Short mmCIF file of C-alpha atoms and ligand atoms in Angstrom, two decimals:
data_model
loop_
_atom_site.label_atom_id
_atom_site.label_comp_id
_atom_site.label_asym_id
_atom_site.label_seq_id
_atom_site.Cartn_x
_atom_site.Cartn_y
_atom_site.Cartn_z
CA MET V 1 0.00 0.00 0.00
CA LEU V 2 2.69 2.46 1.03
CA GLU V 3 4.93 1.40 -1.86
CA SER V 4 2.31 2.69 -4.30
CA PHE V 5 2.14 5.95 -2.30
CA TYR V 6 5.76 6.62 -2.95
CA LYS V 7 5.70 5.42 -6.52
CA ASP V 8 2.65 7.53 -7.37
CA SER V 9 3.56 10.60 -5.35
CA ILE V 10 7.28 10.89 -5.93
CA VAL V 11 6.81 13.42 -8.74
CA LEU V 12 4.78 15.66 -6.40
CA LEU V 13 7.18 15.36 -3.46
CA GLU V 14 10.29 15.89 -5.56
CA GLY V 15 8.45 18.63 -7.47
CA VAL V 16 7.55 20.63 -4.37
CA ILE V 17 11.15 20.42 -3.12
CA ALA V 18 12.52 21.59 -6.49
CA GLU V 19 9.98 24.43 -6.63
CA ILE V 20 10.88 25.87 -3.20
CA ILE V 21 14.64 25.46 -3.70
CA ALA V 22 14.43 27.17 -7.12
CA ARG V 23 12.57 30.14 -5.60
CA LEU V 24 15.12 30.46 -2.80
CA GLU V 25 18.07 30.23 -5.19
CA ILE V 26 16.67 33.10 -7.29
CA ILE V 27 16.42 35.31 -4.17
CA ARG V 28 19.94 34.32 -3.08
CA LYS V 29 21.40 35.27 -6.49
CA TYR V 30 19.39 38.51 -6.50
CA LYS V 31 20.74 39.42 -3.06
CA ILE V 32 24.34 38.73 -4.14
CA VAL V 33 23.94 40.88 -7.27
CA HIS V 34 22.59 43.72 -5.08
CA ASN V 35 25.34 43.33 -2.46
CA ASP V 36 22.79 42.20 0.13
CA ARG V 37 23.63 39.57 2.73
CA ASP V 38 22.67 36.03 1.68
CA PRO V 39 21.44 34.51 4.95
CA ILE V 40 21.65 30.93 3.66
CA GLU V 41 24.79 28.82 4.06
CA TYR V 42 23.38 25.76 2.26
CA ILE V 43 20.17 23.83 1.61
CA THR V 44 19.56 20.09 1.84
CA SER V 45 16.41 18.16 1.02
CA ARG V 46 14.90 14.71 1.08
CA VAL V 47 11.76 12.74 0.37
CA LYS V 48 10.91 10.74 3.47
CA SER V 49 11.69 7.06 2.95
CA GLU V 50 8.84 4.53 2.95
CA GLU V 51 10.28 2.87 6.01
CA SER V 52 10.48 6.12 7.97
CA MET V 53 6.97 7.17 6.90
CA LYS V 54 5.52 3.82 7.94
CA GLU V 55 7.27 4.06 11.32
CA LYS V 56 5.98 7.61 11.88
CA LEU V 57 2.39 6.72 10.94
CA LYS V 58 2.45 3.81 13.38
CA ARG V 59 4.09 5.92 16.11
CA LYS V 60 1.28 8.46 15.76
CA ASN V 61 -1.38 5.71 15.69
CA LEU V 62 -2.43 6.68 12.17
CA GLN V 63 -3.53 4.40 9.37
CA VAL V 64 -0.79 3.39 6.98
CA ASN V 65 -2.21 4.64 3.69
CA LEU V 66 -1.62 7.24 1.00
CA GLU V 67 -4.24 9.74 2.19
CA THR V 68 -2.96 9.79 5.78
CA ALA V 69 0.70 9.89 4.78
CA LEU V 70 0.16 12.95 2.57
CA THR V 71 -2.24 14.90 4.76
CA LYS V 72 -1.61 13.95 8.41
CA ILE V 73 2.18 13.73 8.20
CA TYR V 74 3.68 17.02 7.13
CA ASP V 75 7.23 16.04 6.28
CA ALA V 76 6.93 13.55 3.38
CA ALA V 77 8.83 16.31 1.55
CA GLY V 78 11.41 18.18 3.60
CA ILE V 79 13.92 20.98 3.09
CA ARG V 80 16.57 21.96 5.61
CA ILE V 81 18.10 25.43 5.39
CA ILE V 82 21.35 25.91 7.26
CA CYS V 83 22.49 29.39 8.31
CA GLU V 84 25.57 30.78 10.03
CA TYR V 85 23.84 33.02 12.57
CA ILE V 86 20.57 33.05 14.52
CA ASP V 87 19.53 36.36 12.88
CA ASP V 88 19.97 34.66 9.50
CA VAL V 89 17.47 31.97 10.55
CA TYR V 90 14.84 34.64 11.18
CA SER V 91 15.74 36.43 7.90
CA VAL V 92 15.05 33.17 6.05
CA VAL V 93 11.72 32.80 7.89
CA LYS V 94 10.78 36.34 6.74
CA MET V 95 11.91 35.50 3.21
CA LEU V 96 9.75 32.38 3.09
CA LYS V 97 6.69 34.20 4.43
CA LYS V 98 6.86 36.62 1.49
CA PHE V 99 5.69 33.84 -0.84
CA LYS V 100 2.05 34.81 -0.63
CA ASP V 101 0.80 31.77 -2.52
CA LEU V 102 2.18 29.41 0.14
CA LYS V 103 -0.25 28.62 2.94
CA ILE V 104 1.30 28.14 6.37
CA LEU V 105 -0.15 25.00 7.97
CA GLN V 106 2.10 24.87 11.01
CA GLU V 107 4.90 26.91 12.57
CA LYS V 108 7.12 25.87 15.48
CA ASP V 109 9.93 27.99 16.89
CA TYR V 110 12.10 25.46 18.72
CA ILE V 111 14.80 28.16 19.02
CA LYS V 112 12.77 30.41 21.30
CA ASN V 113 11.12 27.30 22.80
CA PRO V 114 13.70 24.48 22.69
CA LYS V 115 12.55 20.88 23.18
CA GLU V 116 13.31 19.28 26.53
CA ASN V 117 16.21 17.30 25.02
CA GLY V 118 17.83 20.56 23.76
CA TYR V 119 16.63 20.38 20.13
CA ARG V 120 16.62 23.80 18.47
CA SER V 121 15.35 24.62 15.00
CA TYR V 122 12.63 26.68 13.28
CA HIS V 123 9.98 24.59 11.51
CA ILE V 124 7.38 25.80 9.03
CA VAL V 125 4.98 23.57 7.12
CA PHE V 126 3.66 25.05 3.88
CA GLU V 127 0.97 23.91 1.51
CA VAL V 128 2.39 24.61 -1.94
CA PRO V 129 0.13 24.92 -5.01
CA LEU V 130 2.25 22.84 -7.36
CA ASP V 131 1.47 23.57 -11.01
CA ILE V 132 1.89 20.48 -13.15
CA ALA V 133 0.96 21.17 -16.76
CA GLY V 134 -1.69 23.67 -15.70
CA GLU V 135 -3.21 21.46 -13.03
CA ILE V 136 -2.76 22.67 -9.44
CA HIS V 137 -1.79 20.04 -6.85
CA PRO V 138 -1.60 21.21 -3.21
CA VAL V 139 1.45 19.52 -1.66
CA ASN V 140 2.78 19.91 1.90
CA ILE V 141 6.43 20.51 2.67
CA GLU V 142 8.23 20.95 5.98
CA VAL V 143 11.02 23.52 6.01
CA GLN V 144 13.50 23.32 8.88
CA ILE V 145 15.78 26.33 9.39
CA ARG V 146 18.67 26.27 11.85
CA THR V 147 22.27 27.29 12.44
CA ILE V 148 25.29 25.16 11.53
CA ALA V 149 25.80 24.46 15.24
CA MET V 150 22.18 23.41 15.83
CA ASP V 151 22.41 21.14 12.78
CA PHE V 152 25.62 19.54 14.02
CA TRP V 153 23.88 18.73 17.32
CA ALA V 154 20.66 17.46 15.70
CA SER V 155 22.58 15.06 13.44
CA LEU V 156 24.25 13.36 16.38
CA GLU V 157 21.06 13.26 18.45
CA HIS V 158 19.19 11.79 15.46
CA GLU V 159 21.87 9.09 15.15
CA MET V 160 21.19 8.04 18.74
CA LYS V 161 17.44 7.68 18.05
CA TYR V 162 18.06 5.01 15.44
CA LYS V 163 20.60 2.97 17.44
CA LYS V 164 19.34 0.16 19.62
CA ASN V 165 20.87 -1.08 22.88
CA ILE V 166 23.11 1.94 23.45
CA LYS V 167 25.24 1.66 26.60
CA ASN V 168 25.01 4.56 29.09
CA GLN V 169 22.04 6.08 27.26
CA GLU V 170 20.97 8.18 30.25
CA MET V 171 24.40 9.73 30.53
CA ILE V 172 24.51 10.36 26.75
CA VAL V 173 21.12 12.11 26.85
CA GLU V 174 22.37 14.33 29.69
CA GLU V 175 25.62 15.10 27.85
CA LEU V 176 23.70 15.94 24.67
CA LYS V 177 21.49 18.33 26.63
CA ARG V 178 24.60 19.97 28.08
CA CYS V 179 26.13 20.32 24.59
CA ALA V 180 22.86 21.76 23.23
CA ASP V 181 22.93 24.48 25.91
CA GLU V 182 26.62 25.22 25.25
CA ILE V 183 25.95 25.43 21.52
CA ALA V 184 23.02 27.80 22.14
CA THR V 185 25.27 30.07 24.21
CA THR V 186 27.96 29.97 21.51
CA ASP V 187 25.39 30.82 18.80
CA ILE V 188 24.28 33.85 20.83
CA ASN V 189 27.88 34.93 21.53
CA MET V 190 28.86 34.59 17.85
CA GLN V 191 25.85 36.71 16.87
CA THR V 192 26.78 39.36 19.46
CA ILE V 193 30.41 39.50 18.27
CA ARG V 194 29.27 39.76 14.65
CA ASN V 195 26.89 42.60 15.52
CA MET V 196 29.73 44.40 17.32
CA ILE V 197 32.06 43.97 14.34
CA ASN V 198 29.35 45.43 12.09
CA GLY V 199 28.62 48.29 14.51
CA LYS V 200 25.10 47.13 15.39
P1 LIG Q 1 13.18 12.17 10.58
O1 LIG Q 1 13.84 10.85 10.69
O2 LIG Q 1 14.13 13.32 10.67
O3 LIG Q 1 12.28 12.29 9.38
P2 LIG Q 1 7.01 14.56 16.41
O4 LIG Q 1 6.40 13.21 16.11
O5 LIG Q 1 6.13 15.42 17.29
O6 LIG Q 1 8.43 14.47 16.88
P3 LIG Q 1 6.15 16.15 14.17
O7 LIG Q 1 4.83 16.20 14.82
O8 LIG Q 1 6.17 15.69 12.73
O9 LIG Q 1 7.15 15.28 15.01
O10 LIG Q 1 6.72 17.63 14.18
P4 LIG Q 1 8.13 18.25 14.45
O11 LIG Q 1 8.31 18.47 15.90
O12 LIG Q 1 8.13 19.46 13.57
O13 LIG Q 1 9.24 17.20 13.98
C1 LIG Q 1 9.44 16.95 12.63
C2 LIG Q 1 10.90 16.68 12.35
O14 LIG Q 1 11.75 17.59 13.03
C3 LIG Q 1 11.40 15.31 12.77
O15 LIG Q 1 11.03 14.35 11.83
C4 LIG Q 1 12.92 15.55 12.84
O16 LIG Q 1 13.48 15.63 11.54
C5 LIG Q 1 12.96 16.94 13.45
N1 LIG Q 1 12.99 16.85 14.90
C6 LIG Q 1 11.99 17.14 15.77
N2 LIG Q 1 12.37 16.94 17.03
C7 LIG Q 1 13.64 16.49 16.99
C8 LIG Q 1 14.60 16.11 18.01
O17 LIG Q 1 14.33 16.12 19.20
N3 LIG Q 1 15.83 15.72 17.56
C9 LIG Q 1 16.17 15.69 16.25
N4 LIG Q 1 17.41 15.29 15.92
N5 LIG Q 1 15.29 16.02 15.28
C10 LIG Q 1 14.05 16.43 15.63
P5 LIG Q 1 10.95 12.80 12.23
O18 LIG Q 1 9.95 12.15 11.32
O19 LIG Q 1 10.69 12.64 13.68
O20 LIG Q 1 12.34 12.23 11.92
#
């Protein structure tokens, strides 16, 4: 059942990713030409794997079918935007909100309100009106925006989630929380130093 979801929907999921990245790349080039700061360091993207989608649907006690996977789970298509500084993260959020044809379905600021484990990132889910040969298909995409440091932390924490039988897990969770707080302080300090250098 889920196999057909991915087979049939891949063009939409890959399409929505390509559409948003293309729009962002145009703005980035425009900013460079006009000597404006480009707040984006780099962009990554992925279509959620069948295995991961199935696991998430089950974890959320949802039915494993096409309809639910596309409408109840928001990150079948995902883009991650990595920035140098915290201010850049919020500049990207502003940039994204200027696309008036994109409907915001969900917005979570895990930077101002970090998760208990220390996770920090800005998440926005958009419904994108994807135009395929004149036919409009509304497709959801989750955009995660965070600093290089937050991304570094999230990658390691994510690795832990998928490992079974980890020794000293409690201690590792504590250490990760400590690192998340240190990283948050460093992000703030780096921003402050940069502002001072630029006379802000
Ligand atoms: P994957 O493997 O990255 O695709 P929830 O079930 O509440 O955690 P929800 O409701 O979809 O997730 O919303 P949320 O909070 O916006 O989380 C969506 C995605 O953000 C996750 O997708 C992760 O990619 C990332 N994320 C959220 N919380 C954490 C965290 O504590 N640590 C890390 N490393 N990433 C996080 P998936 O499907 O959970 O995982």
